[in-house]
Amino acid sequence: MAKMTKLDDIVSLCKRRGFIFQSSEIYGGLASCYDYGPLGVELKNNVKKAWWKSAVQMRDDVVGLDCSILMHPLVWKSSGHADKFADLIAECKKCNVRTRVDHLQDHAEEHTEHINIDVAMATEHDLSKKVCPNCGKVGQFTEPMPFKLMFETQMGANVDDSMTLYLRPETAQGIFANFRNVLDTTRVKIPFGIAQIGKSFRNEVTTKAFIFRTREFEQAEIEFFCEPGTDEKWFEHWKQARFNWYLELGVKKENLRFREHESDELAHYAKACVDVEYKFPLGSGDWQELEGIANRTDYDLRQHQRGIRTLNSWFENKGDLSKIDLKDESEDYEKGPLSYFDDEQKKRYIPYVIEPSAGVDRSALAFLVDAYDEEEVRGEKRNLLRFNPALAPLKVAVFPLVRKDGLPDIAMKISNDLKKHFTCFYDEKGAVGRRYRRQDEAGTPFCVTVDGQTKQDNTVTVRDRDSMEQIRVSTDQLLSHLRQKLEP
Ligand code: GAP
């Protein structure tokens, strides 16, 4: 119960302070869709900035990309999503509510994001003792059936030439589809990676608490291309690099762990996969996937080489993906357009891919949960978010102690000067103690207060969110003092 309360506390803080709202709330809300408010959008942008800096800007071997969400439908045939991206569900005959078979009760822990549908279809499922989570009836399920997870939409105004498209369920395929473009237009050499942050969509059967599992979400993915045979080394490299990223941003080590996927859990494209799991306060089975690191082998590039050869057949069959046959084993794939020629070794091969795939919203939730704290200060409860400064939505808040004696003008000038460097918030309303508490709840690392002494000696107080200690700093030194603390 205590753990559920903690998520409830986070949800309520997020609503109260404008981090996250239910989508379309004025219409009663839309299930599993959320909007980021003024503080939330800063937090989410900071998560993306920190990821991009570490994944792209700090490395010489990764470049960035930003692909469109809508892609040619053959992309999803080639990638396997059109046929295999599905969950196995069963419908309760009493209430007609559909549930993922792997999420039906009896399972101690729900680990898997999505099961391998081929394995799930081939497995015997005894649902006779399973309980419907909606109406509580036992063993009243239909035979398990696959449920496709991609959202469909129509493109084009004319009935004759309109085309069924899919909202991408992962950003990765835009990267594979641009592999050749990046090779031809940059100086990259294998091993190298392509990174992308963007929205993905899945018609999830089970949505999870708050922003943990939603139908529209953002991913931050790297496809790292390497020579076959070096893939296991790079898998280890990315495993450690990604785990350390969360630690460097302040996530407590005791709340993070690795979990290797069992062979029957592996996605249709993966040779190996490890999850970075976080101890989310979600009730059943706290440890849940935060990020997956997969060895995708050469599966995707090979599949796209097959796929691009089926374009004529796709036209002939009027876009019916079910009539497309990708099994053209006669092709010499190693020499195809998505192969790579290694100048030094004078050999051509299809690269293997290591893929660290993180969820931006899920990371934001983990950072919120991890930073959340409550303590008692002089008999009063203090709620605070101990964000790493890089993630804090507001870096500094500036207050005049009182709204008179010219203090607001001095404070406003300091705030306007600091705004050029950090996200900075000016507040003059209410008792200063209350203003501090509001900033603690927003996770603002420092509050600067202008008081009577400022007029005499040009110093202000700088209050530290975590220790609540206050020191006096000269206004001339304020920027460098804050810089040192915020950008060590
Ligand atoms: N390209 C590989 C891929 O998409 P995944 O394990 O299905 O792998 C990667 O997704 C990450 O995306 C997950 O670890 C999670 O952080 C995030 N994610 C996936 N589905 C999500 C959902 N419905 N809501 C929020 N985040 C999700």
XYZ file of C-alpha atoms and ligand atoms in Angstrom:
515
model
C 0.000 0.000 0.000
C 2.757 2.424 0.928
C 4.230 2.044 -2.546
C 0.927 2.774 -4.283
C 0.623 5.855 -2.102
C 3.959 7.007 -3.394
C 2.800 6.849 -7.019
C -0.421 8.565 -5.969
C 1.668 11.281 -4.330
C 3.624 11.748 -7.552
C 0.483 11.853 -9.688
C -1.052 14.416 -7.373
C 2.116 16.543 -7.255
C 2.357 16.396 -11.054
C -1.219 17.640 -11.383
C -0.968 20.226 -8.608
C 2.266 21.769 -9.853
C 1.622 21.536 -13.587
C 3.975 18.723 -14.553
C 1.498 16.314 -16.150
C -2.230 16.466 -16.908
C -4.666 13.885 -18.272
C -5.180 14.479 -21.991
C -8.531 16.082 -22.935
C -9.356 16.432 -19.249
C -12.141 18.952 -19.902
C -13.923 16.166 -21.838
C -13.436 13.605 -19.084
C -9.971 12.560 -20.262
C -8.650 10.120 -22.850
C -7.375 6.840 -21.425
C -3.594 6.448 -21.257
C -2.841 9.758 -22.977
C -1.150 12.560 -21.048
C -0.139 16.175 -21.556
C 2.961 17.815 -20.111
C 2.322 21.112 -18.351
C 4.702 24.079 -17.946
C 7.085 22.328 -15.532
C 6.631 18.915 -17.184
C 7.634 20.111 -20.634
C 10.849 21.599 -19.192
C 11.592 18.308 -17.403
C 10.922 16.244 -20.515
C 13.012 18.586 -22.686
C 15.845 18.292 -20.160
C 15.641 14.465 -20.266
C 15.891 14.608 -24.067
C 18.721 17.162 -23.933
C 20.699 15.025 -21.462
C 20.157 11.915 -23.610
C 21.111 13.692 -26.861
C 24.210 15.196 -25.276
C 25.412 11.831 -23.991
C 24.311 9.730 -26.992
C 25.299 12.086 -29.832
C 27.134 15.266 -28.881
C 29.694 13.750 -26.515
C 30.569 10.935 -28.922
C 32.470 10.902 -32.201
C 30.792 7.708 -33.375
C 27.071 8.611 -33.274
C 25.132 11.010 -35.527
C 21.543 12.186 -35.201
C 18.404 11.952 -37.320
C 14.791 13.097 -37.147
C 12.483 10.975 -39.327
C 8.801 11.343 -40.133
C 6.310 9.322 -38.128
C 4.468 8.178 -41.240
C 6.517 5.854 -43.424
C 5.954 3.706 -46.496
C 3.781 0.733 -45.450
C 6.345 -1.735 -46.817
C 8.690 -0.603 -44.033
C 6.394 -2.371 -41.556
C 6.082 -5.468 -43.729
C 9.870 -5.740 -43.951
C 10.487 -4.994 -40.287
C 8.043 -7.742 -39.324
C 5.736 -5.394 -37.407
C 2.845 -5.785 -39.877
C 2.718 -9.535 -39.212
C 4.291 -10.019 -35.811
C 3.756 -6.918 -33.699
C 0.808 -8.201 -31.724
C -0.136 -9.243 -28.212
C -1.971 -12.440 -27.410
C -5.284 -11.537 -25.809
C -8.339 -13.346 -24.509
C -11.803 -11.865 -24.086
C -13.865 -12.430 -20.946
C -17.155 -13.972 -22.105
C -19.007 -12.289 -19.243
C -17.911 -8.665 -19.540
C -16.285 -8.720 -23.003
C -13.157 -7.004 -21.706
C -9.974 -8.144 -23.439
C -6.796 -8.759 -21.450
C -3.279 -9.723 -22.453
C -2.899 -13.428 -21.754
C 0.523 -12.842 -20.177
C -1.004 -10.247 -17.838
C -3.800 -12.471 -16.527
C -3.593 -13.165 -12.837
C -1.465 -15.986 -11.451
C 1.570 -14.333 -12.941
C 3.635 -13.085 -10.029
C 5.375 -10.422 -12.048
C 4.702 -8.724 -15.344
C 8.073 -8.257 -16.908
C 7.524 -8.338 -20.594
C 6.735 -5.257 -22.621
C 5.603 -7.363 -25.549
C 5.810 -11.077 -25.895
C 7.126 -12.851 -28.949
C 3.852 -13.572 -30.727
C 5.153 -16.676 -32.568
C 6.230 -18.233 -29.264
C 3.001 -17.187 -27.545
C 0.820 -18.668 -30.326
C 2.722 -21.933 -30.175
C 2.339 -22.191 -26.384
C -0.560 -23.948 -24.633
C -2.410 -21.456 -22.420
C -4.525 -22.824 -19.592
C -6.880 -19.958 -18.742
C -9.272 -22.104 -16.662
C -8.064 -20.609 -13.360
C -7.350 -17.114 -14.565
C -9.378 -14.253 -13.174
C -10.839 -11.483 -15.286
C -9.291 -8.260 -13.924
C -12.445 -6.371 -14.895
C -15.350 -8.454 -13.546
C -13.555 -11.069 -11.402
C -15.066 -14.106 -13.179
C -12.758 -17.121 -13.254
C -11.897 -19.137 -16.353
C -14.489 -17.544 -18.631
C -12.166 -16.652 -21.479
C -12.310 -17.100 -25.222
C -9.455 -18.848 -27.002
C -6.379 -16.581 -27.068
C -6.084 -14.509 -30.262
C -3.504 -12.053 -31.602
C -4.267 -8.348 -31.353
C -2.302 -6.032 -33.654
C -0.659 -3.139 -31.904
C -0.047 -0.664 -34.733
C -2.478 2.229 -35.196
C -3.749 2.550 -38.758
C -4.587 5.732 -40.592
C -5.490 6.730 -44.159
C -3.376 9.002 -46.364
C -4.836 10.877 -49.338
C -8.206 12.410 -50.134
C -9.215 10.221 -53.096
C -10.901 6.919 -52.376
C -9.057 5.192 -55.250
C -5.533 6.157 -54.362
C -5.769 6.586 -50.612
C -3.370 4.371 -48.769
C -3.399 2.699 -45.361
C -0.457 3.847 -43.281
C 0.681 3.052 -39.757
C 1.772 5.332 -36.970
C 5.276 4.097 -36.217
C 5.472 1.774 -33.203
C 9.224 2.427 -32.823
C 11.562 5.123 -34.131
C 14.188 2.531 -35.117
C 12.838 1.799 -38.594
C 13.334 5.396 -39.766
C 17.002 4.907 -38.919
C 17.306 1.645 -40.876
C 15.510 3.214 -43.838
C 18.077 6.057 -43.808
C 21.168 3.902 -43.259
C 22.290 4.326 -46.885
C 21.569 8.095 -46.872
C 23.733 8.601 -43.793
C 26.544 6.444 -45.216
C 26.481 8.388 -48.501
C 26.356 11.876 -47.026
C 28.657 11.746 -44.001
C 32.121 10.443 -43.178
C 30.892 7.774 -40.761
C 32.668 4.432 -40.762
C 31.664 1.283 -38.994
C 31.414 1.057 -36.016
C 28.994 4.006 -35.763
C 25.512 4.749 -34.531
C 22.486 6.788 -35.598
C 20.333 8.276 -32.863
C 16.806 9.597 -32.895
C 14.254 10.915 -30.416
C 10.606 10.918 -31.416
C 7.021 9.880 -30.868
C 5.891 6.280 -31.210
C 2.393 4.859 -31.000
C 1.070 1.478 -29.866
C -2.500 0.432 -29.360
C -1.588 -1.137 -26.012
C -4.068 -3.620 -24.550
C -2.940 -3.047 -20.983
C -2.026 0.500 -20.126
C -0.134 1.006 -16.942
C -0.167 3.485 -14.140
C 0.206 7.083 -15.227
C 2.852 7.709 -17.943
C 4.514 4.296 -17.522
C 2.700 2.674 -20.438
C 0.711 4.886 -22.769
C -0.513 4.619 -26.336
C 1.416 7.668 -27.514
C 4.920 8.057 -26.108
C 8.385 9.233 -26.974
C 11.407 7.021 -27.551
C 15.129 7.794 -27.617
C 16.852 5.129 -29.694
C 20.329 4.443 -31.040
C 20.975 1.911 -33.777
C 24.679 1.160 -33.487
C 26.083 -0.546 -36.611
C 29.077 -2.826 -36.141
C 30.934 -5.643 -37.845
C 29.456 -9.111 -37.230
C 31.608 -10.774 -34.597
C 32.135 -7.505 -32.706
C 28.451 -7.299 -31.734
C 28.831 -8.902 -28.319
C 31.555 -6.452 -27.347
C 29.372 -3.497 -28.389
C 26.359 -4.989 -26.611
C 28.387 -4.928 -23.365
C 29.595 -1.392 -24.095
C 26.069 -0.031 -24.540
C 24.711 -1.976 -21.598
C 27.157 -0.252 -19.255
C 26.961 3.146 -20.972
C 23.196 3.295 -20.687
C 23.085 2.032 -17.087
C 25.652 4.694 -16.124
C 23.610 7.427 -17.801
C 20.808 6.964 -15.272
C 23.288 6.861 -12.389
C 25.027 10.034 -13.589
C 21.674 11.807 -13.616
C 21.169 10.923 -9.974
C 19.055 7.747 -10.047
C 19.807 5.714 -6.919
C 21.784 2.572 -7.657
C 19.539 0.416 -5.464
C 16.601 1.279 -7.751
C 18.285 0.110 -10.971
C 19.185 -3.362 -12.194
C 19.711 -5.397 -15.361
C 17.449 -8.244 -16.425
C 18.357 -10.583 -19.267
C 15.464 -11.661 -21.510
C 14.571 -15.341 -21.641
C 14.659 -16.802 -25.144
C 10.829 -16.990 -25.330
C 10.561 -13.277 -24.546
C 12.918 -12.059 -27.250
C 11.341 -9.823 -29.875
C 11.182 -11.310 -33.367
C 14.323 -9.370 -34.391
C 16.570 -9.941 -31.383
C 19.409 -12.363 -30.690
C 19.818 -11.070 -27.122
C 18.204 -8.401 -25.014
C 18.794 -6.976 -21.583
C 16.492 -4.540 -19.822
C 17.588 -1.784 -17.539
C 14.870 -2.067 -14.916
C 13.752 0.533 -12.412
C 11.932 -0.083 -9.156
C 8.754 1.754 -10.141
C 6.096 2.016 -7.408
C 3.427 0.387 -9.553
C 1.942 -2.172 -7.198
C 2.355 -5.573 -8.797
C 6.001 -6.467 -9.373
C 7.919 -3.268 -8.778
C 10.832 -3.937 -11.110
C 9.816 -2.843 -14.590
C 11.561 -2.124 -17.872
C 12.989 1.350 -18.200
C 15.061 0.710 -21.304
C 15.896 -2.266 -23.528
C 19.305 -2.964 -25.069
C 18.971 -5.476 -27.901
C 21.290 -7.216 -30.307
C 19.184 -6.938 -33.491
C 21.852 -8.702 -35.594
C 21.571 -7.868 -39.316
C 17.853 -8.697 -39.260
C 16.486 -5.255 -40.120
C 18.908 -4.284 -42.890
C 18.474 -7.712 -44.492
C 14.709 -7.463 -44.265
C 14.701 -4.004 -45.857
C 16.886 -5.294 -48.685
C 14.242 -7.933 -49.276
C 11.454 -5.398 -48.833
C 12.640 -2.861 -51.388
C 12.615 -5.634 -54.004
C 8.887 -6.174 -53.463
C 7.795 -2.653 -54.516
C 6.427 -3.853 -57.873
C 4.503 -6.630 -56.210
C 3.134 -4.095 -53.698
C 1.777 -1.940 -56.586
C 0.402 -4.997 -58.413
C -1.420 -6.098 -55.257
C -2.791 -2.586 -54.639
C -0.906 -2.203 -51.372
C -2.182 -5.419 -49.793
C 0.700 -6.269 -47.459
C -0.624 -9.767 -46.824
C 0.189 -10.628 -50.469
C 3.833 -9.542 -50.239
C 6.375 -12.370 -50.096
C 9.711 -11.352 -48.626
C 11.332 -14.750 -49.021
C 13.656 -14.129 -51.958
C 16.596 -16.266 -50.916
C 18.148 -16.148 -54.411
C 19.441 -12.644 -53.794
C 23.087 -12.118 -52.932
C 22.268 -10.033 -49.901
C 25.840 -9.316 -48.868
C 26.181 -7.152 -52.002
C 22.858 -5.354 -51.699
C 22.309 -1.594 -51.236
C 22.188 -1.840 -47.458
C 25.521 -3.606 -47.226
C 28.711 -1.873 -46.110
C 32.092 -1.936 -47.806
C 34.984 -1.864 -45.349
C 37.802 0.010 -47.160
C 40.545 -1.148 -44.846
C 39.636 -4.827 -44.735
C 38.429 -4.782 -48.349
C 35.341 -6.712 -47.495
C 31.610 -6.182 -47.788
C 29.075 -7.250 -45.168
C 25.695 -6.421 -43.697
C 26.343 -4.766 -40.341
C 25.006 -6.053 -37.048
C 23.056 -3.635 -34.893
C 23.099 -3.012 -31.158
C 20.090 -0.990 -30.089
C 19.746 0.878 -26.806
C 16.084 1.919 -26.752
C 14.870 4.205 -23.981
C 11.451 5.663 -23.256
C 11.510 9.412 -22.657
C 8.246 9.444 -20.688
C 9.217 6.382 -18.703
C 12.597 7.945 -17.910
C 10.847 11.155 -16.839
C 8.657 9.067 -14.515
C 11.696 7.275 -13.071
C 13.460 10.606 -12.498
C 10.331 11.993 -10.808
C 9.893 8.937 -8.582
C 13.565 8.831 -7.678
C 13.763 12.542 -6.897
C 10.579 12.636 -4.812
C 11.086 13.062 -1.091
C 9.100 14.059 1.956
C 10.549 15.261 5.225
C 9.454 17.064 8.343
C 10.901 20.504 8.926
C 10.012 22.319 12.149
C 6.836 20.290 12.518
C 5.719 20.814 8.901
C 5.824 18.358 6.006
C 8.159 19.394 3.192
C 7.668 17.791 -0.244
C 10.564 18.115 -2.588
C 11.997 16.836 -5.843
C 15.730 16.314 -5.506
C 16.344 16.544 -9.253
C 19.840 16.526 -10.661
C 20.346 20.192 -11.773
C 20.542 19.118 -15.425
C 16.963 17.818 -15.185
C 15.397 20.459 -12.943
C 12.705 22.370 -14.893
C 13.680 25.643 -13.202
C 17.284 26.114 -12.160
C 16.862 29.251 -10.060
C 14.043 31.226 -8.438
C 14.536 34.859 -7.441
C 12.517 36.589 -4.698
C 12.426 39.987 -3.087
C 12.008 39.351 0.650
C 9.215 41.943 0.751
C 7.296 43.883 -1.886
C 8.602 47.305 -0.886
C 11.741 49.396 -0.379
C 12.818 48.887 -3.989
C 13.582 45.171 -3.415
C 11.291 43.920 -6.248
C 13.159 46.085 -8.796
C 16.546 44.711 -7.711
C 15.231 41.116 -7.696
C 13.581 41.515 -11.094
C 16.836 42.819 -12.585
C 18.774 39.854 -11.136
C 16.144 37.467 -12.492
C 16.245 39.021 -15.968
C 20.054 38.792 -16.020
C 20.045 35.143 -14.903
C 17.373 34.236 -17.491
C 19.983 34.664 -20.209
C 21.797 31.677 -18.716
C 19.287 29.449 -16.868
C 15.568 28.848 -16.597
C 14.746 31.339 -13.883
C 11.489 32.159 -12.099
C 10.616 35.441 -10.370
C 8.142 35.328 -7.490
C 7.134 38.044 -5.051
C 3.797 36.682 -3.803
C 3.252 35.373 -0.254
C 5.544 34.641 2.667
C 9.090 33.779 1.644
C 8.854 30.402 3.469
C 5.897 29.426 1.277
C 7.789 30.519 -1.834
C 10.688 28.263 -0.837
C 8.294 25.324 -0.362
C 6.761 25.864 -3.801
C 10.192 25.772 -5.393
C 11.148 22.657 -3.368
C 8.105 20.918 -4.849
C 9.098 22.026 -8.349
C 12.630 20.697 -7.753
C 14.347 24.103 -8.210
C 17.931 23.670 -6.945
C 18.517 27.282 -5.826
C 16.492 30.232 -4.560
C 18.028 33.708 -4.519
C 16.528 36.238 -2.103
C 17.024 39.974 -2.186
C 16.663 41.599 1.254
C 17.503 44.798 3.111
C 21.192 43.895 3.306
C 21.374 43.695 -0.494
C 20.965 47.471 -0.653
C 23.871 47.941 1.724
C 26.488 45.444 0.552
C 25.246 44.058 -2.783
C 24.865 40.509 -1.465
C 21.887 38.138 -1.765
C 21.073 34.880 -0.004
C 21.379 31.697 -2.042
C 19.367 28.827 -0.587
C 20.164 25.226 -1.440
C 17.044 23.091 -2.053
C 18.400 19.878 -0.533
C 20.170 21.139 2.595
C 18.077 24.336 2.947
C 21.344 26.062 3.867
C 21.580 29.726 2.989
C 24.761 31.581 2.201
C 25.382 35.171 1.186
C 26.864 35.711 -2.243
C 27.863 39.017 -3.808
C 25.673 39.907 -6.802
C 28.893 40.232 -8.876
C 29.727 36.601 -8.100
C 26.180 35.245 -8.344
C 26.304 34.028 -11.949
C 29.633 32.230 -11.575
C 28.557 30.770 -8.210
C 25.353 29.331 -9.718
C 27.153 28.169 -12.857
C 29.610 26.214 -10.789
C 26.790 24.528 -8.883
C 24.472 23.936 -11.838
C 26.971 22.998 -14.523
C 29.828 21.313 -12.609
N 12.994 -0.391 -30.955
C 12.901 -1.281 -29.851
C 11.749 -1.037 -29.009
O 10.877 -0.258 -29.341
P 10.641 -1.701 -26.741
O 11.198 -2.481 -25.585
O 9.339 -2.124 -27.290
O 11.775 -1.733 -27.843
C 11.697 0.515 -25.884
O 10.555 -0.180 -26.324
C 11.351 1.459 -24.747
O 10.289 2.319 -25.128
C 10.843 0.743 -23.485
O 11.913 0.317 -22.668
C 10.054 1.847 -22.813
O 10.901 2.715 -22.083
C 9.482 2.611 -23.997
N 8.095 2.184 -24.260
C 7.691 1.124 -24.993
N 6.349 1.046 -25.019
C 5.905 2.088 -24.278
C 4.614 2.567 -23.916
N 3.503 1.972 -24.367
N 4.524 3.660 -23.126
C 5.634 4.299 -22.691
N 6.879 3.903 -23.001
C 7.023 2.815 -23.785
